mmCIF file of C-alpha atoms and ligand atoms in Angstrom:
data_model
loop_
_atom_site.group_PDB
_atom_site.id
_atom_site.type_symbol
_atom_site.label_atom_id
_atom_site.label_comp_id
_atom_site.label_asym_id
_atom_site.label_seq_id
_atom_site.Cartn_x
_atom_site.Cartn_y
_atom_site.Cartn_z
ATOM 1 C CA UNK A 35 74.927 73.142 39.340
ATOM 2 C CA UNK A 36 75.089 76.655 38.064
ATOM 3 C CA UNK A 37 76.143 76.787 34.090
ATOM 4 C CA UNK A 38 78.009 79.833 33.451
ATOM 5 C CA UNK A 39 80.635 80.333 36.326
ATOM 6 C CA UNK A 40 83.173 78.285 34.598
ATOM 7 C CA UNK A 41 86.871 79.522 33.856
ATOM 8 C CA UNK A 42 85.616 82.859 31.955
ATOM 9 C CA UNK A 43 83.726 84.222 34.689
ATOM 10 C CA UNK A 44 83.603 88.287 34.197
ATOM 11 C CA UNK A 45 83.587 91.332 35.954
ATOM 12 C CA UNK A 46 80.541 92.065 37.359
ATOM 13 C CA UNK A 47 78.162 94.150 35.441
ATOM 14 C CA UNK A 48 78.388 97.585 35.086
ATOM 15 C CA UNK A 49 75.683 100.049 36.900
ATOM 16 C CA UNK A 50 75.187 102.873 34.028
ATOM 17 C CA UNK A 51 78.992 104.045 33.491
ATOM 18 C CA UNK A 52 79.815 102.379 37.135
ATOM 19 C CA UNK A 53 82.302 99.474 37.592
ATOM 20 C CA UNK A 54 83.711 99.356 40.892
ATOM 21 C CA UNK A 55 85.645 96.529 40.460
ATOM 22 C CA UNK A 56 89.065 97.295 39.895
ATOM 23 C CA UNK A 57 92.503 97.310 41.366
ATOM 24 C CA UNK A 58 92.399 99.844 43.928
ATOM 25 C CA UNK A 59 96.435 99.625 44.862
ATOM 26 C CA UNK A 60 97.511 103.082 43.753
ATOM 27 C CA UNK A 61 100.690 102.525 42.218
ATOM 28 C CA UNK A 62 100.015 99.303 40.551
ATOM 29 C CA UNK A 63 99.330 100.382 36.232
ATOM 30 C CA UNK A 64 96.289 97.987 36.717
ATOM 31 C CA UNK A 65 94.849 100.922 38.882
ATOM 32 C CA UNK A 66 91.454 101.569 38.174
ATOM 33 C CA UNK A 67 91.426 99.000 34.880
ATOM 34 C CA UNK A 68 88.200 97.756 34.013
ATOM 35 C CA UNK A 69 90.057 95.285 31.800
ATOM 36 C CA UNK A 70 89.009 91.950 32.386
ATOM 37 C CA UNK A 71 92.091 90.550 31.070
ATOM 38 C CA UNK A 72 94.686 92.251 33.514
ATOM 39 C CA UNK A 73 92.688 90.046 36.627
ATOM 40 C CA UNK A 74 92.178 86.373 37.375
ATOM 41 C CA UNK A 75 88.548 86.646 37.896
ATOM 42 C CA UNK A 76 86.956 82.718 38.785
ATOM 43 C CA UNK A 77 84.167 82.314 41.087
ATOM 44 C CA UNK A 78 84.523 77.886 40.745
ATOM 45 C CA UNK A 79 86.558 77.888 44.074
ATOM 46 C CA UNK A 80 85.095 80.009 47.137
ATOM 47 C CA UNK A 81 88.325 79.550 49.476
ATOM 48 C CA UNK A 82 90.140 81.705 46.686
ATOM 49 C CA UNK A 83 89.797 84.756 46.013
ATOM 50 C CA UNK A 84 87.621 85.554 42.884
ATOM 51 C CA UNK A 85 89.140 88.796 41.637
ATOM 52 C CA UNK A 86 93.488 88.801 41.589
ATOM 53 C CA UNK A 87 94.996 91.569 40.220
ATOM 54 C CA UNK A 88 97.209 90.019 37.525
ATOM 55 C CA UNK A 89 99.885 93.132 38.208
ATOM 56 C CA UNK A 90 100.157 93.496 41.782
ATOM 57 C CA UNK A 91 98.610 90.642 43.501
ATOM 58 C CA UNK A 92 95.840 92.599 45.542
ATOM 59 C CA UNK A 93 92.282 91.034 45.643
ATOM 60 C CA UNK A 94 89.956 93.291 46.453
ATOM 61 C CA UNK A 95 86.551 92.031 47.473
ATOM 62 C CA UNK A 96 84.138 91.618 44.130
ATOM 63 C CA UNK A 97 81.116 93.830 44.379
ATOM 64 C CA UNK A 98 77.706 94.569 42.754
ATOM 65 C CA UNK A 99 77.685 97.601 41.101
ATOM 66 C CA UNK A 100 74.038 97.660 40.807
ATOM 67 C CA UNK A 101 73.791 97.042 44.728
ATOM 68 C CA UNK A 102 76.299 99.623 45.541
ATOM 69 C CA UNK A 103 74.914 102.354 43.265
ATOM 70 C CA UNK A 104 71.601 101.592 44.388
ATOM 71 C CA UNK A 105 72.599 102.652 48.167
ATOM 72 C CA UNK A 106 74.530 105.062 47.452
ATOM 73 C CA UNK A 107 71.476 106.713 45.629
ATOM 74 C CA UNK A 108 68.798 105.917 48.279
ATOM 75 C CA UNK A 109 71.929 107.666 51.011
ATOM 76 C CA UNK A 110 72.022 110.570 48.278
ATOM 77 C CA UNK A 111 68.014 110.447 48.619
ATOM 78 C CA UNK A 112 67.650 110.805 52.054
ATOM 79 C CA UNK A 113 70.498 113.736 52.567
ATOM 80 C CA UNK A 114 67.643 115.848 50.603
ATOM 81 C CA UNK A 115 65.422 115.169 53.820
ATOM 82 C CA UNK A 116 62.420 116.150 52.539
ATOM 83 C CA UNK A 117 63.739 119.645 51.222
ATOM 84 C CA UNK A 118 62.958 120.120 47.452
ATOM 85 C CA UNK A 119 65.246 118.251 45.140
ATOM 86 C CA UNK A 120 65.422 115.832 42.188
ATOM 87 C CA UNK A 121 64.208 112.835 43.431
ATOM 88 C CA UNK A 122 64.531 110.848 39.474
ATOM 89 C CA UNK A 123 67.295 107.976 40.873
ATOM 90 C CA UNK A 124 68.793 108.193 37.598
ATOM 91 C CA UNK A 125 69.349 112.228 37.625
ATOM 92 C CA UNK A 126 72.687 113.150 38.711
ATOM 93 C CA UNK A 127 71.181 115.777 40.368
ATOM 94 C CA UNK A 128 69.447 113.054 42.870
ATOM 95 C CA UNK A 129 68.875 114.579 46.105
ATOM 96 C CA UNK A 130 70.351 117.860 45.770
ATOM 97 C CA UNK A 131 68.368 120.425 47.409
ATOM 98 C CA UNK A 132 67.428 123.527 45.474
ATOM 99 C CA UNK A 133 68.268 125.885 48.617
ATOM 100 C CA UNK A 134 71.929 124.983 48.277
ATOM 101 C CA UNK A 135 72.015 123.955 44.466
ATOM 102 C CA UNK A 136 69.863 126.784 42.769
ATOM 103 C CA UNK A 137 71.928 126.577 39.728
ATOM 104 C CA UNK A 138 70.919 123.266 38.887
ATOM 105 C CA UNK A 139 67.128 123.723 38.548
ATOM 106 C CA UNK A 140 64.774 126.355 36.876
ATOM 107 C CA UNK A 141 61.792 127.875 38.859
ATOM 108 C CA UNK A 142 58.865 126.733 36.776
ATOM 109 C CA UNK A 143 56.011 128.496 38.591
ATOM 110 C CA UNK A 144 53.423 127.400 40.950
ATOM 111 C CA UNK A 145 51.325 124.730 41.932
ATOM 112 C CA UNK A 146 48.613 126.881 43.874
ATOM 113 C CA UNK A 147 50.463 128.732 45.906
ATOM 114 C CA UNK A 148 53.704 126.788 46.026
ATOM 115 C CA UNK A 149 57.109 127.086 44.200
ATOM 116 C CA UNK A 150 57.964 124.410 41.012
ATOM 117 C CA UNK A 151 61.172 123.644 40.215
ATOM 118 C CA UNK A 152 62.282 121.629 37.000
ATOM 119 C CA UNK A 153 65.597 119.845 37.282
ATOM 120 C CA UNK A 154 68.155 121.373 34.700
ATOM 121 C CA UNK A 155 69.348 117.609 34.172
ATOM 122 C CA UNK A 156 66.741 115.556 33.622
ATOM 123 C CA UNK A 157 63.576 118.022 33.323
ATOM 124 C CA UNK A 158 61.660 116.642 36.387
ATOM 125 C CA UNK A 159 59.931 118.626 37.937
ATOM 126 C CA UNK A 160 58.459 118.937 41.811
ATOM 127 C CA UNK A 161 56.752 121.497 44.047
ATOM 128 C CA UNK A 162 58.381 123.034 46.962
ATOM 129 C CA UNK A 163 56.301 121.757 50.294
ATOM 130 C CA UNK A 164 57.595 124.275 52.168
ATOM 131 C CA UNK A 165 56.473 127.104 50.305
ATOM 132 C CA UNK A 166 53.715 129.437 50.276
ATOM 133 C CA UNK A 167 52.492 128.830 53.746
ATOM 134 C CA UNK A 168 53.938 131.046 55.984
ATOM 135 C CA UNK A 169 56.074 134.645 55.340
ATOM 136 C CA UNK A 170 58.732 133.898 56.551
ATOM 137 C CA UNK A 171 59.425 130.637 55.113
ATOM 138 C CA UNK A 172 62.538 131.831 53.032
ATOM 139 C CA UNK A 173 63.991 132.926 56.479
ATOM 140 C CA UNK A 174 62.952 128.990 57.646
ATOM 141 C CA UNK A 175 63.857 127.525 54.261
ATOM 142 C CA UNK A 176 67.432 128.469 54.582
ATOM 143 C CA UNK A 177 67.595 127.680 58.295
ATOM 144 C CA UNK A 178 66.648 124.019 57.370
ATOM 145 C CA UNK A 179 68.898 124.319 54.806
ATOM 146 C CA UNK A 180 71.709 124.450 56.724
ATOM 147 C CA UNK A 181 71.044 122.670 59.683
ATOM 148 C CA UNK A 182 70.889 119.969 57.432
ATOM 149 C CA UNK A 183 73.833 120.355 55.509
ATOM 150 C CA UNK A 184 75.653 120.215 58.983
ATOM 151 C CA UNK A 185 76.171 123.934 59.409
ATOM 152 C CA UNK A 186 76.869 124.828 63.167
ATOM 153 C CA UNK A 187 74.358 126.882 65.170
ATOM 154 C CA UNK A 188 76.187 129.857 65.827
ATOM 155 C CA UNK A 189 77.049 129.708 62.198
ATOM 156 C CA UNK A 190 73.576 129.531 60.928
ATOM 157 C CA UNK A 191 72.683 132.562 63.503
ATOM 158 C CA UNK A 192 75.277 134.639 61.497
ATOM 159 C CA UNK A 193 74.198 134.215 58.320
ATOM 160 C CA UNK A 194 70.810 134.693 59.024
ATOM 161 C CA UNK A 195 71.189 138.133 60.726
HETATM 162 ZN ZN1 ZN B 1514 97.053 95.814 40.918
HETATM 163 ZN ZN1 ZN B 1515 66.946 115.609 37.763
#
Protein backbone atom coordinates (compact mmCIF):
# COMPACT_ATOMS: atom_id res chain seq x y z
CA UNK A 1 0.00 0.00 0.00
CA UNK A 2 1.24 3.45 -0.74
CA UNK A 3 1.26 5.82 2.62
CA UNK A 4 0.63 9.26 1.65
CA UNK A 5 -2.31 9.34 -0.94
CA UNK A 6 -4.87 9.50 1.71
CA UNK A 7 -7.72 12.26 1.86
CA UNK A 8 -5.08 15.32 1.68
CA UNK A 9 -3.57 14.39 -1.44
CA UNK A 10 -2.08 17.80 -3.15
CA UNK A 11 -1.54 19.39 -6.24
CA UNK A 12 1.16 18.14 -7.96
CA UNK A 13 4.45 19.77 -7.52
CA UNK A 14 5.39 22.75 -9.00
CA UNK A 15 8.21 22.81 -11.95
CA UNK A 16 10.22 26.20 -11.01
CA UNK A 17 7.21 28.86 -10.99
CA UNK A 18 5.07 26.15 -13.19
CA UNK A 19 1.77 24.60 -11.95
CA UNK A 20 -0.34 23.51 -14.63
CA UNK A 21 -2.90 22.21 -12.70
CA UNK A 22 -5.67 24.41 -12.47
CA UNK A 23 -9.18 25.07 -13.58
CA UNK A 24 -8.91 25.84 -17.09
CA UNK A 25 -12.92 26.80 -17.59
CA UNK A 26 -12.58 30.48 -18.41
CA UNK A 27 -15.31 31.99 -16.67
CA UNK A 28 -15.29 29.95 -13.59
CA UNK A 29 -13.30 32.56 -10.51
CA UNK A 30 -11.35 29.25 -9.81
CA UNK A 31 -9.64 30.01 -13.25
CA UNK A 32 -6.14 29.54 -13.13
CA UNK A 33 -6.13 29.02 -8.99
CA UNK A 34 -3.34 27.19 -7.74
CA UNK A 35 -5.28 26.98 -4.49
CA UNK A 36 -5.49 23.65 -3.29
CA UNK A 37 -8.45 24.35 -1.30
CA UNK A 38 -10.89 25.57 -4.15
CA UNK A 39 -10.48 21.59 -5.74
CA UNK A 40 -11.32 18.12 -4.48
CA UNK A 41 -8.02 16.69 -5.23
CA UNK A 42 -7.98 12.53 -4.00
CA UNK A 43 -6.08 10.05 -5.87
CA UNK A 44 -7.70 6.83 -3.25
CA UNK A 45 -10.37 6.07 -6.00
CA UNK A 46 -9.09 5.75 -9.78
CA UNK A 47 -12.76 5.55 -11.39
CA UNK A 48 -13.10 9.27 -10.06
CA UNK A 49 -11.68 11.87 -11.09
CA UNK A 50 -8.69 13.13 -8.94
CA UNK A 51 -8.79 16.87 -9.51
CA UNK A 52 -12.78 18.59 -9.28
CA UNK A 53 -12.98 22.01 -9.49
CA UNK A 54 -14.86 22.90 -6.29
CA UNK A 55 -16.52 26.09 -8.38
CA UNK A 56 -17.51 24.81 -11.60
CA UNK A 57 -17.38 21.14 -11.64
CA UNK A 58 -14.71 20.67 -14.52
CA UNK A 59 -11.94 18.00 -13.95
CA UNK A 60 -9.29 18.51 -15.92
CA UNK A 61 -6.79 15.71 -16.28
CA UNK A 62 -3.90 16.01 -13.33
CA UNK A 63 -0.50 16.48 -14.83
CA UNK A 64 3.26 16.50 -13.98
CA UNK A 65 4.61 19.68 -14.16
CA UNK A 66 8.06 18.45 -14.10
CA UNK A 67 7.16 16.03 -17.13
CA UNK A 68 5.46 18.67 -19.06
CA UNK A 69 8.12 21.36 -18.61
CA UNK A 70 10.66 18.95 -19.32
CA UNK A 71 9.18 18.41 -23.04
CA UNK A 72 8.31 21.41 -23.61
CA UNK A 73 12.07 22.39 -23.06
CA UNK A 74 13.66 19.48 -25.01
CA UNK A 75 10.67 20.81 -28.12
CA UNK A 76 12.13 24.43 -27.30
CA UNK A 77 15.70 22.61 -27.71
CA UNK A 78 15.33 21.15 -30.83
CA UNK A 79 13.49 24.35 -32.68
CA UNK A 80 17.24 25.83 -32.24
CA UNK A 81 18.31 22.93 -34.72
CA UNK A 82 21.68 23.14 -34.27
CA UNK A 83 21.86 27.05 -34.92
CA UNK A 84 23.63 28.88 -31.99
CA UNK A 85 21.49 29.37 -28.95
CA UNK A 86 21.28 28.89 -25.16
CA UNK A 87 21.18 25.46 -24.71
CA UNK A 88 21.21 25.86 -20.28
CA UNK A 89 17.44 23.99 -19.85
CA UNK A 90 16.91 26.28 -17.11
CA UNK A 91 17.64 29.69 -19.22
CA UNK A 92 14.59 31.21 -20.48
CA UNK A 93 16.40 31.93 -23.33
CA UNK A 94 16.56 27.93 -24.11
CA UNK A 95 16.79 27.41 -27.69
CA UNK A 96 16.52 30.74 -29.05
CA UNK A 97 18.75 31.24 -31.88
CA UNK A 98 21.04 34.25 -31.89
CA UNK A 99 20.25 34.98 -35.76
CA UNK A 100 16.68 35.84 -34.84
CA UNK A 101 17.19 36.84 -31.05
CA UNK A 102 20.45 39.04 -31.18
CA UNK A 103 19.20 41.10 -28.39
CA UNK A 104 19.31 38.47 -25.99
CA UNK A 105 23.02 37.53 -26.11
CA UNK A 106 26.40 39.49 -26.17
CA UNK A 107 29.14 38.61 -28.78
CA UNK A 108 31.98 37.54 -26.54
CA UNK A 109 34.72 36.99 -29.14
CA UNK A 110 36.20 34.01 -30.69
CA UNK A 111 37.08 30.61 -30.22
CA UNK A 112 39.78 30.36 -33.12
CA UNK A 113 38.16 31.60 -35.73
CA UNK A 114 34.55 31.26 -34.68
CA UNK A 115 31.94 33.67 -33.12
CA UNK A 116 31.08 33.37 -28.97
CA UNK A 117 28.08 34.37 -27.75
CA UNK A 118 27.20 34.71 -23.91
CA UNK A 119 23.53 34.44 -23.07
CA UNK A 120 22.26 37.86 -21.56
CA UNK A 121 20.13 35.58 -19.09
CA UNK A 122 22.02 33.19 -17.67
CA UNK A 123 25.77 34.06 -18.84
CA UNK A 124 26.38 30.79 -20.81
CA UNK A 125 28.22 30.97 -23.25
CA UNK A 126 28.75 28.84 -26.77
CA UNK A 127 30.58 29.16 -30.09
CA UNK A 128 28.86 29.65 -33.30
CA UNK A 129 29.59 26.27 -35.56
CA UNK A 130 28.73 27.90 -38.42
CA UNK A 131 31.08 30.58 -38.36
CA UNK A 132 34.35 31.38 -39.68
CA UNK A 133 34.46 28.80 -42.37
CA UNK A 134 33.28 30.08 -45.37
CA UNK A 135 32.58 34.06 -46.61
CA UNK A 136 29.62 33.94 -47.13
CA UNK A 137 28.31 32.29 -44.17
CA UNK A 138 26.31 35.41 -42.88
CA UNK A 139 24.49 35.24 -46.33
CA UNK A 140 23.95 31.16 -45.31
CA UNK A 141 23.47 31.93 -41.62
CA UNK A 142 20.39 33.92 -42.23
CA UNK A 143 19.12 31.62 -44.97
CA UNK A 144 19.08 28.77 -42.31
CA UNK A 145 17.71 31.08 -40.19
CA UNK A 146 14.70 31.38 -41.76
CA UNK A 147 14.06 28.33 -43.38
CA UNK A 148 13.90 27.17 -40.06
CA UNK A 149 11.77 29.52 -38.49
CA UNK A 150 9.22 28.49 -41.30
CA UNK A 151 9.80 31.45 -43.58
CA UNK A 152 8.54 30.67 -47.22
CA UNK A 153 11.01 30.39 -50.11
CA UNK A 154 10.09 33.16 -52.14
CA UNK A 155 10.11 35.07 -48.93
CA UNK A 156 13.56 34.18 -47.91
CA UNK A 157 14.70 35.03 -51.73
CA UNK A 158 13.44 38.63 -50.99
CA UNK A 159 15.05 39.36 -48.11
CA UNK A 160 18.15 38.09 -49.11
CA UNK A 161 18.47 40.18 -52.35
ZN1 LIG B 1 -13.73 25.85 -12.21
ZN1 LIG C 1 20.87 31.38 -21.21
Amino acid sequence: MMTNQKHSATLPPASGHWQLNHCKTVHCQNFGSRNPDDYIIQRTNPNRPAFICKECGAFPPLISNQNVIAEWRYLKLQQSNGLPACSNLDCDNLGLPVLTHRHLYHAFGYSGDRQRYRCKSCQATFVDRWSGFNPKHQVQQKLLALLFTGHPIRDICRRLG
